[in-house]
Amino acid sequence: MENSELQALTIRDNEKFLRQISTPVDLKSDKDLIREVEKLEEYCKQNEVLAMAAVQVGIPKRLVYLKNTSLEQTRKIQMGSLTEEDLSYNEAKIIINPVIINQEGLTEYWEACASCLDYCGRVLRPYSIEVEYYDINKEKHQEKFEGFAATVLSHEIDHLDGILHLDIAEEVLIMSVEERKQWRKTHDYKIYSRKGDYDALKQQEKNNSFNVKR
């Protein structure tokens, strides 16, 4: 990020701004939408991130840019085994006004965030989410995101509601980027269940972890 002109807002100086609830994009009259998407894309291209919510670059609107929802690509980044093609990998998927209408299963991942400094948290999220959203052409979609893609998008939708991964993490550690990459080699993305009620499964896992620690 040091070489980027664009900087992500962080909890060091902008926590109150990051914790606001972003407003819906006015699809009929928002004249700034294209420019704001371009700003998100510029940041994502310049930085090693998976995705970005608009509020993280100072735009409190319900807008998300997905750059990388591939677990395989993410593991390559962790291993440092990137080709030129990998370095330019960009899904460039625009998600506008997303609403999660269903979520199932349970996964675990040690999440980090461009806005949360060196804080890394073990977060439980659904294995799949069904989302209604609009694309850059203002067309409505209903799409199911599964696996790591569901984790990435869930994290970003939380940002739109002023929720940071630190708020919902089961554990939080402070690690540099390189320490995080090493940590994830032994603490990889974990699938507990692909089906079933997410909230019930999450509570069950919380109870199991509590009983083990106790």
PDB file of C-alpha atoms in Angstrom:
ATOM      1  CA  MET A   1       0.000   0.000   0.000  1.00  0.00           C
ATOM      2  CA  GLU A   2       2.991   2.292   0.529  1.00  0.00           C
ATOM      3  CA  ASN A   3       3.380   2.697  -3.251  1.00  0.00           C
ATOM      4  CA  SER A   4      -0.286   3.482  -3.812  1.00  0.00           C
ATOM      5  CA  GLU A   5      -1.746   6.954  -4.185  1.00  0.00           C
ATOM      6  CA  LEU A   6      -5.016   5.657  -2.796  1.00  0.00           C
ATOM      7  CA  GLN A   7      -5.091   4.694   0.856  1.00  0.00           C
ATOM      8  CA  ALA A   8      -7.632   2.601   2.706  1.00  0.00           C
ATOM      9  CA  LEU A   9      -9.211   4.242   5.726  1.00  0.00           C
ATOM     10  CA  THR A  10      -8.200   2.445   8.918  1.00  0.00           C
ATOM     11  CA  ILE A  11      -9.423   2.122  12.474  1.00  0.00           C
ATOM     12  CA  ARG A  12      -6.389   4.114  13.603  1.00  0.00           C
ATOM     13  CA  ASP A  13      -7.896   7.428  12.463  1.00  0.00           C
ATOM     14  CA  ASN A  14     -11.268   6.651  10.878  1.00  0.00           C
ATOM     15  CA  GLU A  15     -13.013   4.039  13.004  1.00  0.00           C
ATOM     16  CA  LYS A  16     -16.198   6.096  13.439  1.00  0.00           C
ATOM     17  CA  PHE A  17     -16.493   6.583   9.668  1.00  0.00           C
ATOM     18  CA  LEU A  18     -15.901   2.874   9.004  1.00  0.00           C
ATOM     19  CA  ARG A  19     -18.588   1.897  11.511  1.00  0.00           C
ATOM     20  CA  GLN A  20     -21.387   3.820   9.817  1.00  0.00           C
ATOM     21  CA  ILE A  21     -24.095   2.026   7.856  1.00  0.00           C
ATOM     22  CA  SER A  22     -23.543   2.709   4.168  1.00  0.00           C
ATOM     23  CA  THR A  23     -26.439   4.136   2.173  1.00  0.00           C
ATOM     24  CA  PRO A  24     -27.985   2.347  -0.832  1.00  0.00           C
ATOM     25  CA  VAL A  25     -26.797   3.415  -4.260  1.00  0.00           C
ATOM     26  CA  ASP A  26     -29.477   5.382  -6.090  1.00  0.00           C
ATOM     27  CA  LEU A  27     -29.454   3.462  -9.350  1.00  0.00           C
ATOM     28  CA  LYS A  28     -31.593   6.035 -11.153  1.00  0.00           C
ATOM     29  CA  SER A  29     -29.740   9.236 -10.343  1.00  0.00           C
ATOM     30  CA  ASP A  30     -26.276   8.477  -8.929  1.00  0.00           C
ATOM     31  CA  LYS A  31     -23.975  10.299 -11.357  1.00  0.00           C
ATOM     32  CA  ASP A  32     -20.837   9.411  -9.391  1.00  0.00           C
ATOM     33  CA  LEU A  33     -21.204   5.624  -9.549  1.00  0.00           C
ATOM     34  CA  ILE A  34     -18.806   4.965 -12.450  1.00  0.00           C
ATOM     35  CA  ARG A  35     -16.140   7.228 -10.966  1.00  0.00           C
ATOM     36  CA  GLU A  36     -16.482   5.562  -7.578  1.00  0.00           C
ATOM     37  CA  VAL A  37     -16.235   2.071  -9.080  1.00  0.00           C
ATOM     38  CA  GLU A  38     -13.089   3.194 -10.884  1.00  0.00           C
ATOM     39  CA  LYS A  39     -11.657   4.393  -7.586  1.00  0.00           C
ATOM     40  CA  LEU A  40     -12.343   1.008  -5.998  1.00  0.00           C
ATOM     41  CA  GLU A  41     -10.811  -0.779  -8.970  1.00  0.00           C
ATOM     42  CA  GLU A  42      -7.708   1.388  -8.854  1.00  0.00           C
ATOM     43  CA  TYR A  43      -7.171   0.589  -5.197  1.00  0.00           C
ATOM     44  CA  CYS A  44      -7.707  -3.146  -5.683  1.00  0.00           C
ATOM     45  CA  LYS A  45      -5.343  -3.292  -8.665  1.00  0.00           C
ATOM     46  CA  GLN A  46      -2.617  -1.504  -6.731  1.00  0.00           C
ATOM     47  CA  ASN A  47      -2.889  -3.565  -3.559  1.00  0.00           C
ATOM     48  CA  GLU A  48      -2.839  -7.188  -2.445  1.00  0.00           C
ATOM     49  CA  VAL A  49      -6.483  -7.424  -1.383  1.00  0.00           C
ATOM     50  CA  LEU A  50      -9.294  -9.869  -2.079  1.00  0.00           C
ATOM     51  CA  ALA A  51     -12.059  -7.285  -2.277  1.00  0.00           C
ATOM     52  CA  MET A  52     -13.019  -3.828  -1.088  1.00  0.00           C
ATOM     53  CA  ALA A  53     -16.143  -2.144   0.231  1.00  0.00           C
ATOM     54  CA  ALA A  54     -16.602   1.441  -0.921  1.00  0.00           C
ATOM     55  CA  VAL A  55     -16.707   2.819   2.621  1.00  0.00           C
ATOM     56  CA  GLN A  56     -13.081   1.701   3.064  1.00  0.00           C
ATOM     57  CA  VAL A  57     -11.958   4.285   0.515  1.00  0.00           C
ATOM     58  CA  GLY A  58     -14.206   7.027   1.838  1.00  0.00           C
ATOM     59  CA  ILE A  59     -17.419   6.282  -0.075  1.00  0.00           C
ATOM     60  CA  PRO A  60     -20.194   5.239   2.359  1.00  0.00           C
ATOM     61  CA  LYS A  61     -22.387   3.585  -0.258  1.00  0.00           C
ATOM     62  CA  ARG A  62     -23.499  -0.023  -0.592  1.00  0.00           C
ATOM     63  CA  LEU A  63     -20.937  -0.930  -3.209  1.00  0.00           C
ATOM     64  CA  VAL A  64     -18.389  -3.788  -3.250  1.00  0.00           C
ATOM     65  CA  TYR A  65     -15.570  -4.653  -5.657  1.00  0.00           C
ATOM     66  CA  LEU A  66     -14.549  -8.320  -5.799  1.00  0.00           C
ATOM     67  CA  LYS A  67     -10.992  -8.869  -7.023  1.00  0.00           C
ATOM     68  CA  ASN A  68     -10.198 -12.403  -5.873  1.00  0.00           C
ATOM     69  CA  THR A  69     -12.620 -14.927  -4.384  1.00  0.00           C
ATOM     70  CA  SER A  70     -10.467 -17.900  -5.419  1.00  0.00           C
ATOM     71  CA  LEU A  71      -9.002 -19.952  -2.582  1.00  0.00           C
ATOM     72  CA  GLU A  72      -6.432 -21.368  -5.004  1.00  0.00           C
ATOM     73  CA  GLN A  73      -5.196 -17.892  -5.928  1.00  0.00           C
ATOM     74  CA  THR A  74      -5.124 -16.867  -2.277  1.00  0.00           C
ATOM     75  CA  ARG A  75      -3.003 -19.887  -1.393  1.00  0.00           C
ATOM     76  CA  LYS A  76      -0.580 -19.011  -4.186  1.00  0.00           C
ATOM     77  CA  ILE A  77      -0.204 -15.564  -2.645  1.00  0.00           C
ATOM     78  CA  GLN A  78       0.532 -17.163   0.728  1.00  0.00           C
ATOM     79  CA  MET A  79       3.125 -19.458  -0.815  1.00  0.00           C
ATOM     80  CA  GLY A  80       4.680 -16.695  -2.891  1.00  0.00           C
ATOM     81  CA  SER A  81       4.383 -18.857  -6.005  1.00  0.00           C
ATOM     82  CA  LEU A  82       2.806 -16.309  -8.327  1.00  0.00           C
ATOM     83  CA  THR A  83       3.187 -16.193 -12.092  1.00  0.00           C
ATOM     84  CA  GLU A  84       2.741 -13.036 -14.212  1.00  0.00           C
ATOM     85  CA  GLU A  85      -0.775 -14.237 -14.990  1.00  0.00           C
ATOM     86  CA  ASP A  86      -1.496 -14.645 -11.282  1.00  0.00           C
ATOM     87  CA  LEU A  87      -0.260 -11.137 -10.541  1.00  0.00           C
ATOM     88  CA  SER A  88      -2.806  -9.682 -12.958  1.00  0.00           C
ATOM     89  CA  TYR A  89      -5.683 -11.880 -11.747  1.00  0.00           C
ATOM     90  CA  ASN A  90      -8.786  -9.754 -11.204  1.00  0.00           C
ATOM     91  CA  GLU A  91     -12.409 -10.915 -11.225  1.00  0.00           C
ATOM     92  CA  ALA A  92     -13.530  -7.263 -11.394  1.00  0.00           C
ATOM     93  CA  LYS A  93     -17.027  -8.105 -10.168  1.00  0.00           C
ATOM     94  CA  ILE A  94     -19.145  -5.174  -9.068  1.00  0.00           C
ATOM     95  CA  ILE A  95     -21.768  -5.788  -6.381  1.00  0.00           C
ATOM     96  CA  ILE A  96     -24.274  -2.980  -5.788  1.00  0.00           C
ATOM     97  CA  ASN A  97     -26.851  -2.872  -2.980  1.00  0.00           C
ATOM     98  CA  PRO A  98     -26.319  -6.520  -1.930  1.00  0.00           C
ATOM     99  CA  VAL A  99     -28.837  -8.274   0.301  1.00  0.00           C
ATOM    100  CA  ILE A 100     -28.196 -11.733   1.750  1.00  0.00           C
ATOM    101  CA  ILE A 101     -31.433 -13.686   1.492  1.00  0.00           C
ATOM    102  CA  ASN A 102     -30.172 -17.088   2.625  1.00  0.00           C
ATOM    103  CA  GLN A 103     -27.089 -18.576   4.245  1.00  0.00           C
ATOM    104  CA  GLU A 104     -26.142 -22.183   4.973  1.00  0.00           C
ATOM    105  CA  GLY A 105     -23.325 -24.268   6.370  1.00  0.00           C
ATOM    106  CA  LEU A 106     -20.319 -23.173   8.395  1.00  0.00           C
ATOM    107  CA  THR A 107     -16.690 -22.303   7.662  1.00  0.00           C
ATOM    108  CA  GLU A 108     -13.731 -20.790   9.461  1.00  0.00           C
ATOM    109  CA  TYR A 109     -10.983 -18.484   8.230  1.00  0.00           C
ATOM    110  CA  TRP A 110      -8.350 -16.235   9.790  1.00  0.00           C
ATOM    111  CA  GLU A 111      -9.447 -12.966   8.229  1.00  0.00           C
ATOM    112  CA  ALA A 112      -7.502  -9.765   7.818  1.00  0.00           C
ATOM    113  CA  CYS A 113      -8.564  -6.387   6.488  1.00  0.00           C
ATOM    114  CA  ALA A 114      -6.974  -3.367   4.848  1.00  0.00           C
ATOM    115  CA  SER A 115      -8.826  -1.191   7.359  1.00  0.00           C
ATOM    116  CA  CYS A 116      -7.932  -3.128  10.506  1.00  0.00           C
ATOM    117  CA  LEU A 117      -4.138  -2.800  10.578  1.00  0.00           C
ATOM    118  CA  ASP A 118      -2.370  -5.975  11.762  1.00  0.00           C
ATOM    119  CA  TYR A 119      -5.382  -7.490  13.514  1.00  0.00           C
ATOM    120  CA  CYS A 120      -6.208 -10.977  12.255  1.00  0.00           C
ATOM    121  CA  GLY A 121      -9.299 -12.808  13.475  1.00  0.00           C
ATOM    122  CA  ARG A 122     -10.690 -16.340  13.393  1.00  0.00           C
ATOM    123  CA  VAL A 123     -14.151 -15.815  11.951  1.00  0.00           C
ATOM    124  CA  LEU A 124     -17.009 -18.282  11.494  1.00  0.00           C
ATOM    125  CA  ARG A 125     -19.059 -17.648   8.359  1.00  0.00           C
ATOM    126  CA  PRO A 126     -21.610 -19.511   6.219  1.00  0.00           C
ATOM    127  CA  TYR A 127     -20.397 -21.937   3.546  1.00  0.00           C
ATOM    128  CA  SER A 128     -22.889 -20.504   1.064  1.00  0.00           C
ATOM    129  CA  ILE A 129     -24.864 -17.297   0.768  1.00  0.00           C
ATOM    130  CA  GLU A 130     -27.599 -16.373  -1.659  1.00  0.00           C
ATOM    131  CA  VAL A 131     -27.405 -12.699  -2.560  1.00  0.00           C
ATOM    132  CA  GLU A 132     -29.605 -10.279  -4.442  1.00  0.00           C
ATOM    133  CA  TYR A 133     -27.634  -7.406  -5.982  1.00  0.00           C
ATOM    134  CA  TYR A 134     -27.290  -5.109  -8.985  1.00  0.00           C
ATOM    135  CA  ASP A 135     -24.363  -5.008 -11.395  1.00  0.00           C
ATOM    136  CA  ILE A 136     -22.673  -1.984 -12.963  1.00  0.00           C
ATOM    137  CA  ASN A 137     -25.295  -2.035 -15.751  1.00  0.00           C
ATOM    138  CA  LYS A 138     -28.002  -1.739 -13.083  1.00  0.00           C
ATOM    139  CA  GLU A 139     -29.333  -5.201 -13.814  1.00  0.00           C
ATOM    140  CA  LYS A 140     -30.619  -7.245 -10.879  1.00  0.00           C
ATOM    141  CA  HIS A 141     -29.164 -10.657 -10.027  1.00  0.00           C
ATOM    142  CA  GLN A 142     -29.801 -13.418  -7.538  1.00  0.00           C
ATOM    143  CA  GLU A 143     -26.634 -15.465  -7.143  1.00  0.00           C
ATOM    144  CA  LYS A 144     -25.311 -18.153  -4.852  1.00  0.00           C
ATOM    145  CA  PHE A 145     -21.746 -17.738  -3.602  1.00  0.00           C
ATOM    146  CA  GLU A 146     -20.109 -20.820  -2.134  1.00  0.00           C
ATOM    147  CA  GLY A 147     -16.984 -21.632  -0.191  1.00  0.00           C
ATOM    148  CA  PHE A 148     -14.262 -19.013   0.011  1.00  0.00           C
ATOM    149  CA  ALA A 149     -16.264 -16.646  -2.216  1.00  0.00           C
ATOM    150  CA  ALA A 150     -19.008 -16.590   0.437  1.00  0.00           C
ATOM    151  CA  THR A 151     -16.434 -15.701   3.098  1.00  0.00           C
ATOM    152  CA  VAL A 152     -14.978 -12.844   1.050  1.00  0.00           C
ATOM    153  CA  LEU A 153     -18.334 -11.335   0.126  1.00  0.00           C
ATOM    154  CA  SER A 154     -19.774 -11.764   3.640  1.00  0.00           C
ATOM    155  CA  HIS A 155     -16.783  -9.835   5.020  1.00  0.00           C
ATOM    156  CA  GLU A 156     -17.425  -6.975   2.594  1.00  0.00           C
ATOM    157  CA  ILE A 157     -21.176  -6.860   3.193  1.00  0.00           C
ATOM    158  CA  ASP A 158     -20.423  -6.582   6.907  1.00  0.00           C
ATOM    159  CA  HIS A 159     -18.411  -3.438   6.094  1.00  0.00           C
ATOM    160  CA  LEU A 160     -21.526  -1.941   4.511  1.00  0.00           C
ATOM    161  CA  ASP A 161     -23.276  -2.407   7.853  1.00  0.00           C
ATOM    162  CA  GLY A 162     -20.418  -0.922   9.867  1.00  0.00           C
ATOM    163  CA  ILE A 163     -19.270  -4.325  11.143  1.00  0.00           C
ATOM    164  CA  LEU A 164     -15.564  -5.172  11.276  1.00  0.00           C
ATOM    165  CA  HIS A 165     -14.279  -8.732  11.360  1.00  0.00           C
ATOM    166  CA  LEU A 166     -12.806  -7.931  14.781  1.00  0.00           C
ATOM    167  CA  ASP A 167     -16.343  -7.522  16.127  1.00  0.00           C
ATOM    168  CA  ILE A 168     -17.349 -11.105  15.324  1.00  0.00           C
ATOM    169  CA  ALA A 169     -14.034 -12.975  15.551  1.00  0.00           C
ATOM    170  CA  GLU A 170     -13.722 -15.883  17.969  1.00  0.00           C
ATOM    171  CA  GLU A 171     -10.041 -15.046  18.491  1.00  0.00           C
ATOM    172  CA  VAL A 172      -7.887 -12.090  17.464  1.00  0.00           C
ATOM    173  CA  LEU A 173      -4.114 -12.006  16.950  1.00  0.00           C
ATOM    174  CA  ILE A 174      -1.758  -9.234  15.859  1.00  0.00           C
ATOM    175  CA  MET A 175       0.387 -10.306  12.910  1.00  0.00           C
ATOM    176  CA  SER A 176       2.287  -8.646  10.095  1.00  0.00           C
ATOM    177  CA  VAL A 177       1.420  -9.535   6.494  1.00  0.00           C
ATOM    178  CA  GLU A 178       4.282 -12.029   6.297  1.00  0.00           C
ATOM    179  CA  GLU A 179       3.431 -13.550   9.685  1.00  0.00           C
ATOM    180  CA  ARG A 180      -0.157 -13.922   8.523  1.00  0.00           C
ATOM    181  CA  LYS A 181       0.897 -15.749   5.379  1.00  0.00           C
ATOM    182  CA  GLN A 182       2.943 -18.193   7.432  1.00  0.00           C
ATOM    183  CA  TRP A 183       0.119 -18.640   9.970  1.00  0.00           C
ATOM    184  CA  ARG A 184      -2.387 -19.521   7.261  1.00  0.00           C
ATOM    185  CA  LYS A 185      -0.174 -22.328   5.986  1.00  0.00           C
ATOM    186  CA  THR A 186      -1.139 -24.246   9.140  1.00  0.00           C
ATOM    187  CA  HIS A 187      -4.470 -22.506   9.816  1.00  0.00           C
ATOM    188  CA  ASP A 188      -6.133 -22.761   6.411  1.00  0.00           C
ATOM    189  CA  TYR A 189      -9.704 -22.134   5.319  1.00  0.00           C
ATOM    190  CA  LYS A 190     -11.822 -24.756   7.089  1.00  0.00           C
ATOM    191  CA  ILE A 191     -15.226 -26.177   6.167  1.00  0.00           C
ATOM    192  CA  TYR A 192     -17.302 -27.520   9.060  1.00  0.00           C
ATOM    193  CA  SER A 193     -20.473 -28.088   7.049  1.00  0.00           C
ATOM    194  CA  ARG A 194     -21.778 -27.283   3.562  1.00  0.00           C
ATOM    195  CA  LYS A 195     -25.442 -27.542   4.565  1.00  0.00           C
ATOM    196  CA  GLY A 196     -27.576 -26.698   7.541  1.00  0.00           C
ATOM    197  CA  ASP A 197     -28.726 -23.598   9.385  1.00  0.00           C
ATOM    198  CA  TYR A 198     -25.771 -21.232   9.678  1.00  0.00           C
ATOM    199  CA  ASP A 199     -26.771 -19.631  12.983  1.00  0.00           C
ATOM    200  CA  ALA A 200     -27.412 -22.991  14.658  1.00  0.00           C
ATOM    201  CA  LEU A 201     -24.149 -24.458  13.360  1.00  0.00           C
ATOM    202  CA  LYS A 202     -22.205 -21.409  14.487  1.00  0.00           C
ATOM    203  CA  GLN A 203     -23.663 -21.576  17.988  1.00  0.00           C
ATOM    204  CA  GLN A 204     -22.887 -25.284  18.147  1.00  0.00           C
ATOM    205  CA  GLU A 205     -19.249 -24.664  17.198  1.00  0.00           C
ATOM    206  CA  LYS A 206     -18.993 -21.859  19.750  1.00  0.00           C
ATOM    207  CA  ASN A 207     -20.291 -24.220  22.433  1.00  0.00           C
ATOM    208  CA  ASN A 208     -17.860 -26.937  21.365  1.00  0.00           C
ATOM    209  CA  SER A 209     -14.916 -24.532  21.490  1.00  0.00           C
ATOM    210  CA  PHE A 210     -16.000 -23.280  24.914  1.00  0.00           C
ATOM    211  CA  ASN A 211     -16.232 -26.811  26.294  1.00  0.00           C
ATOM    212  CA  VAL A 212     -12.791 -27.727  24.913  1.00  0.00           C
ATOM    213  CA  LYS A 213     -11.138 -24.592  26.373  1.00  0.00           C
ATOM    214  CA  ARG A 214     -12.878 -25.049  29.685  1.00  0.00           C
TER     215      ARG A 214
END
